[in-house]
Amino acid sequence: MPPSVKPPIFKISFESYDDFLVEYGDHLRKGILTLPSGTGLDPGQDVRIKLILPNEKVLYLKGTTRPKGSAAPGVGKADDQIQVQLLAYTPEQTETLEACVSGAIAHETKPVEDEAQGPINLLLVDDSVGVRIELGDALRDRGLRVRVAENGLVAIAAALKRPPDIIL
């Protein structure tokens, strides 16, 4: 890529501490971030990431897409995802991530009394990005609180962190 062309920017945000903890445990702590494959990125391409944490802090990260089939050790890889190898975190970025993890743990220990009166919590599990998006949007439109998982392992981790009312 010529030096005058800036790498594309992707905005990643987490709707809840639970979603963040799953992604942090599976990928972020290992310096990996996953993006949907429909992004048009080639292996070895530089990217910039605007990462919005559930505590409303924002991290600006840089990385390079990994070649298909080169999943990092211990990091699962779905065919419909592209892995980004992030540059090493700065001390400030590490501190921000750790503060968010600590905040998530503190957030979990507080009892939520009105949760019983709130919407139904549903965990949607499907390996197809398109199905997760379409079905998730349709369920949200009907008033359900939907979290998504791309496979059974991610679903188990998400369900253990915050048990859903329904798993679909």
mmCIF file of C-alpha atoms in Angstrom:
data_model
loop_
_atom_site.group_PDB
_atom_site.id
_atom_site.type_symbol
_atom_site.label_atom_id
_atom_site.label_comp_id
_atom_site.label_asym_id
_atom_site.label_seq_id
_atom_site.Cartn_x
_atom_site.Cartn_y
_atom_site.Cartn_z
ATOM 1 C CA MET A 1 0.000 0.000 0.000
ATOM 2 C CA PRO A 2 1.514 3.386 -0.943
ATOM 3 C CA PRO A 3 2.497 5.550 2.052
ATOM 4 C CA SER A 4 -0.039 8.228 1.043
ATOM 5 C CA VAL A 5 -2.969 5.797 1.427
ATOM 6 C CA LYS A 6 -4.090 5.387 5.019
ATOM 7 C CA PRO A 7 -5.135 1.937 6.231
ATOM 8 C CA PRO A 8 -8.886 1.393 6.633
ATOM 9 C CA ILE A 9 -10.459 2.083 10.033
ATOM 10 C CA PHE A 10 -12.869 -0.363 11.665
ATOM 11 C CA LYS A 11 -15.075 0.598 14.593
ATOM 12 C CA ILE A 12 -15.625 -2.191 17.111
ATOM 13 C CA SER A 13 -17.861 -1.607 20.124
ATOM 14 C CA PHE A 14 -19.090 -3.852 22.905
ATOM 15 C CA GLU A 15 -22.740 -3.707 23.971
ATOM 16 C CA SER A 16 -22.014 -5.220 27.366
ATOM 17 C CA TYR A 17 -19.237 -6.137 29.749
ATOM 18 C CA ASP A 18 -20.034 -9.795 29.062
ATOM 19 C CA ASP A 19 -19.392 -9.432 25.343
ATOM 20 C CA PHE A 20 -16.143 -7.622 26.123
ATOM 21 C CA LEU A 21 -14.993 -10.299 28.587
ATOM 22 C CA VAL A 22 -15.605 -13.077 26.063
ATOM 23 C CA GLU A 23 -13.657 -11.240 23.339
ATOM 24 C CA TYR A 24 -10.899 -10.232 25.765
ATOM 25 C CA GLY A 25 -10.502 -13.782 27.059
ATOM 26 C CA ASP A 26 -10.557 -15.342 23.604
ATOM 27 C CA HIS A 27 -8.607 -12.826 21.526
ATOM 28 C CA LEU A 28 -7.688 -9.359 22.809
ATOM 29 C CA ARG A 29 -5.417 -10.501 25.633
ATOM 30 C CA LYS A 30 -3.456 -12.460 22.989
ATOM 31 C CA GLY A 31 -3.108 -9.394 20.741
ATOM 32 C CA ILE A 32 -5.669 -10.668 18.216
ATOM 33 C CA LEU A 33 -8.892 -9.086 17.002
ATOM 34 C CA THR A 34 -11.413 -10.723 14.668
ATOM 35 C CA LEU A 35 -13.303 -8.961 11.889
ATOM 36 C CA PRO A 36 -16.026 -10.330 9.578
ATOM 37 C CA SER A 37 -14.642 -11.727 6.308
ATOM 38 C CA GLY A 38 -16.845 -9.461 4.169
ATOM 39 C CA THR A 39 -14.541 -6.518 4.817
ATOM 40 C CA GLY A 40 -12.541 -6.954 1.590
ATOM 41 C CA LEU A 41 -9.224 -7.111 3.422
ATOM 42 C CA ASP A 42 -6.243 -8.988 2.025
ATOM 43 C CA PRO A 43 -3.713 -10.914 4.139
ATOM 44 C CA GLY A 44 -0.896 -8.685 5.354
ATOM 45 C CA GLN A 45 -2.959 -5.504 5.009
ATOM 46 C CA ASP A 46 -2.548 -2.800 7.645
ATOM 47 C CA VAL A 47 -5.707 -1.769 9.501
ATOM 48 C CA ARG A 48 -6.659 0.690 12.202
ATOM 49 C CA ILE A 49 -9.202 -0.145 14.880
ATOM 50 C CA LYS A 50 -11.349 2.183 16.959
ATOM 51 C CA LEU A 51 -12.218 -0.033 19.939
ATOM 52 C CA ILE A 52 -15.060 1.274 22.107
ATOM 53 C CA LEU A 53 -15.090 -0.456 25.480
ATOM 54 C CA PRO A 54 -18.240 -0.964 27.592
ATOM 55 C CA ASN A 55 -16.934 1.581 30.122
ATOM 56 C CA GLU A 56 -17.061 4.134 27.249
ATOM 57 C CA LYS A 57 -13.264 4.396 26.963
ATOM 58 C CA VAL A 58 -11.882 4.344 23.413
ATOM 59 C CA LEU A 59 -8.668 2.708 22.237
ATOM 60 C CA TYR A 60 -7.092 3.363 18.857
ATOM 61 C CA LEU A 61 -5.182 0.271 17.752
ATOM 62 C CA LYS A 62 -3.175 -0.724 14.694
ATOM 63 C CA GLY A 63 -2.559 -4.156 13.274
ATOM 64 C CA THR A 64 -2.073 -6.335 10.224
ATOM 65 C CA THR A 65 -4.433 -8.952 8.840
ATOM 66 C CA ARG A 66 -3.217 -12.526 9.196
ATOM 67 C CA PRO A 67 -3.180 -14.962 6.260
ATOM 68 C CA LYS A 68 -6.153 -17.367 6.173
ATOM 69 C CA GLY A 69 -5.403 -20.597 7.989
ATOM 70 C CA SER A 70 -2.739 -19.010 10.202
ATOM 71 C CA ALA A 71 -4.722 -18.863 13.418
ATOM 72 C CA ALA A 72 -2.655 -17.991 16.443
ATOM 73 C CA PRO A 73 -2.023 -20.907 18.835
ATOM 74 C CA GLY A 74 -4.959 -21.311 21.180
ATOM 75 C CA VAL A 75 -7.163 -18.962 19.147
ATOM 76 C CA GLY A 76 -10.051 -20.573 17.276
ATOM 77 C CA LYS A 77 -10.711 -19.370 13.761
ATOM 78 C CA ALA A 78 -13.998 -19.408 11.895
ATOM 79 C CA ASP A 79 -13.956 -19.343 8.089
ATOM 80 C CA ASP A 80 -16.150 -16.234 8.077
ATOM 81 C CA GLN A 81 -13.670 -14.138 10.060
ATOM 82 C CA ILE A 82 -10.396 -12.358 9.448
ATOM 83 C CA GLN A 83 -7.849 -12.198 12.230
ATOM 84 C CA VAL A 84 -5.904 -9.007 12.844
ATOM 85 C CA GLN A 85 -2.564 -9.279 14.627
ATOM 86 C CA LEU A 86 -2.490 -6.131 16.733
ATOM 87 C CA LEU A 87 0.678 -4.186 17.407
ATOM 88 C CA ALA A 88 1.878 -4.432 21.007
ATOM 89 C CA TYR A 89 -0.297 -2.483 23.422
ATOM 90 C CA THR A 90 1.173 0.664 24.929
ATOM 91 C CA PRO A 91 1.281 0.781 28.750
ATOM 92 C CA GLU A 92 -1.702 3.173 28.657
ATOM 93 C CA GLN A 93 -3.710 0.809 26.436
ATOM 94 C CA THR A 94 -2.879 -2.148 28.692
ATOM 95 C CA GLU A 95 -3.968 -0.137 31.732
ATOM 96 C CA THR A 96 -7.240 0.840 30.009
ATOM 97 C CA LEU A 97 -8.006 -2.777 29.045
ATOM 98 C CA GLU A 98 -7.202 -4.050 32.547
ATOM 99 C CA ALA A 99 -9.358 -1.322 34.110
ATOM 100 C CA CYS A 100 -12.245 -2.398 31.883
ATOM 101 C CA VAL A 101 -11.777 -6.051 32.912
ATOM 102 C CA SER A 102 -11.731 -4.979 36.581
ATOM 103 C CA GLY A 103 -14.825 -2.864 36.001
ATOM 104 C CA ALA A 104 -16.574 -5.823 34.393
ATOM 105 C CA ILE A 105 -15.829 -8.009 37.397
ATOM 106 C CA ALA A 106 -17.064 -5.298 39.778
ATOM 107 C CA HIS A 107 -20.130 -4.802 37.556
ATOM 108 C CA GLU A 108 -20.957 -8.540 37.802
ATOM 109 C CA THR A 109 -20.962 -8.549 41.597
ATOM 110 C CA LYS A 110 -23.679 -5.900 41.889
ATOM 111 C CA PRO A 111 -27.147 -7.425 42.148
ATOM 112 C CA VAL A 112 -29.494 -6.309 39.425
ATOM 113 C CA GLU A 113 -33.001 -6.287 40.846
ATOM 114 C CA ASP A 114 -34.938 -5.057 37.829
ATOM 115 C CA GLU A 115 -33.473 -7.741 35.552
ATOM 116 C CA ALA A 116 -36.482 -9.980 36.242
ATOM 117 C CA GLN A 117 -38.833 -7.316 34.858
ATOM 118 C CA GLY A 118 -36.612 -6.519 31.865
ATOM 119 C CA PRO A 119 -36.648 -8.115 28.413
ATOM 120 C CA ILE A 120 -35.899 -11.800 27.866
ATOM 121 C CA ASN A 121 -32.165 -12.498 27.539
ATOM 122 C CA LEU A 122 -31.477 -14.692 24.513
ATOM 123 C CA LEU A 123 -28.171 -16.165 23.359
ATOM 124 C CA LEU A 124 -28.174 -16.745 19.587
ATOM 125 C CA VAL A 125 -25.603 -19.270 18.335
ATOM 126 C CA ASP A 126 -24.897 -19.695 14.623
ATOM 127 C CA ASP A 127 -21.734 -20.026 12.543
ATOM 128 C CA SER A 128 -23.089 -17.793 9.770
ATOM 129 C CA VAL A 129 -22.518 -14.061 10.214
ATOM 130 C CA GLY A 130 -25.509 -13.249 8.004
ATOM 131 C CA VAL A 131 -27.881 -15.435 9.998
ATOM 132 C CA ARG A 132 -26.635 -13.974 13.291
ATOM 133 C CA ILE A 133 -27.172 -10.427 12.030
ATOM 134 C CA GLU A 134 -30.597 -10.970 10.429
ATOM 135 C CA LEU A 135 -32.078 -13.158 13.163
ATOM 136 C CA GLY A 136 -30.516 -11.044 15.914
ATOM 137 C CA ASP A 137 -32.021 -7.860 14.473
ATOM 138 C CA ALA A 138 -35.434 -9.505 14.079
ATOM 139 C CA LEU A 139 -35.417 -10.716 17.687
ATOM 140 C CA ARG A 140 -34.252 -7.330 18.990
ATOM 141 C CA ASP A 141 -37.093 -5.664 17.065
ATOM 142 C CA ARG A 142 -39.474 -7.863 19.057
ATOM 143 C CA GLY A 143 -38.086 -6.606 22.368
ATOM 144 C CA LEU A 144 -35.633 -9.373 23.281
ATOM 145 C CA ARG A 145 -32.133 -8.678 24.581
ATOM 146 C CA VAL A 146 -29.948 -10.670 22.172
ATOM 147 C CA ARG A 147 -26.307 -11.689 22.481
ATOM 148 C CA VAL A 148 -24.655 -13.655 19.697
ATOM 149 C CA ALA A 149 -21.997 -16.361 19.563
ATOM 150 C CA GLU A 150 -20.287 -17.732 16.471
ATOM 151 C CA ASN A 151 -19.859 -21.292 17.755
ATOM 152 C CA GLY A 152 -20.578 -23.592 20.673
ATOM 153 C CA LEU A 153 -17.376 -22.811 22.561
ATOM 154 C CA VAL A 154 -18.003 -19.068 22.471
ATOM 155 C CA ALA A 155 -21.640 -19.717 23.444
ATOM 156 C CA ILE A 156 -20.606 -21.739 26.492
ATOM 157 C CA ALA A 157 -18.208 -18.998 27.605
ATOM 158 C CA ALA A 158 -20.890 -16.328 27.141
ATOM 159 C CA ALA A 159 -23.524 -18.420 28.952
ATOM 160 C CA LEU A 160 -21.196 -19.023 31.890
ATOM 161 C CA LYS A 161 -20.440 -15.312 32.192
ATOM 162 C CA ARG A 162 -24.117 -14.287 32.040
ATOM 163 C CA PRO A 163 -26.669 -17.097 31.880
ATOM 164 C CA PRO A 164 -29.336 -16.389 29.249
ATOM 165 C CA ASP A 165 -33.029 -17.118 29.641
ATOM 166 C CA ILE A 166 -33.029 -18.848 26.237
ATOM 167 C CA ILE A 167 -30.314 -20.311 23.988
ATOM 168 C CA LEU A 168 -31.200 -20.525 20.308
#
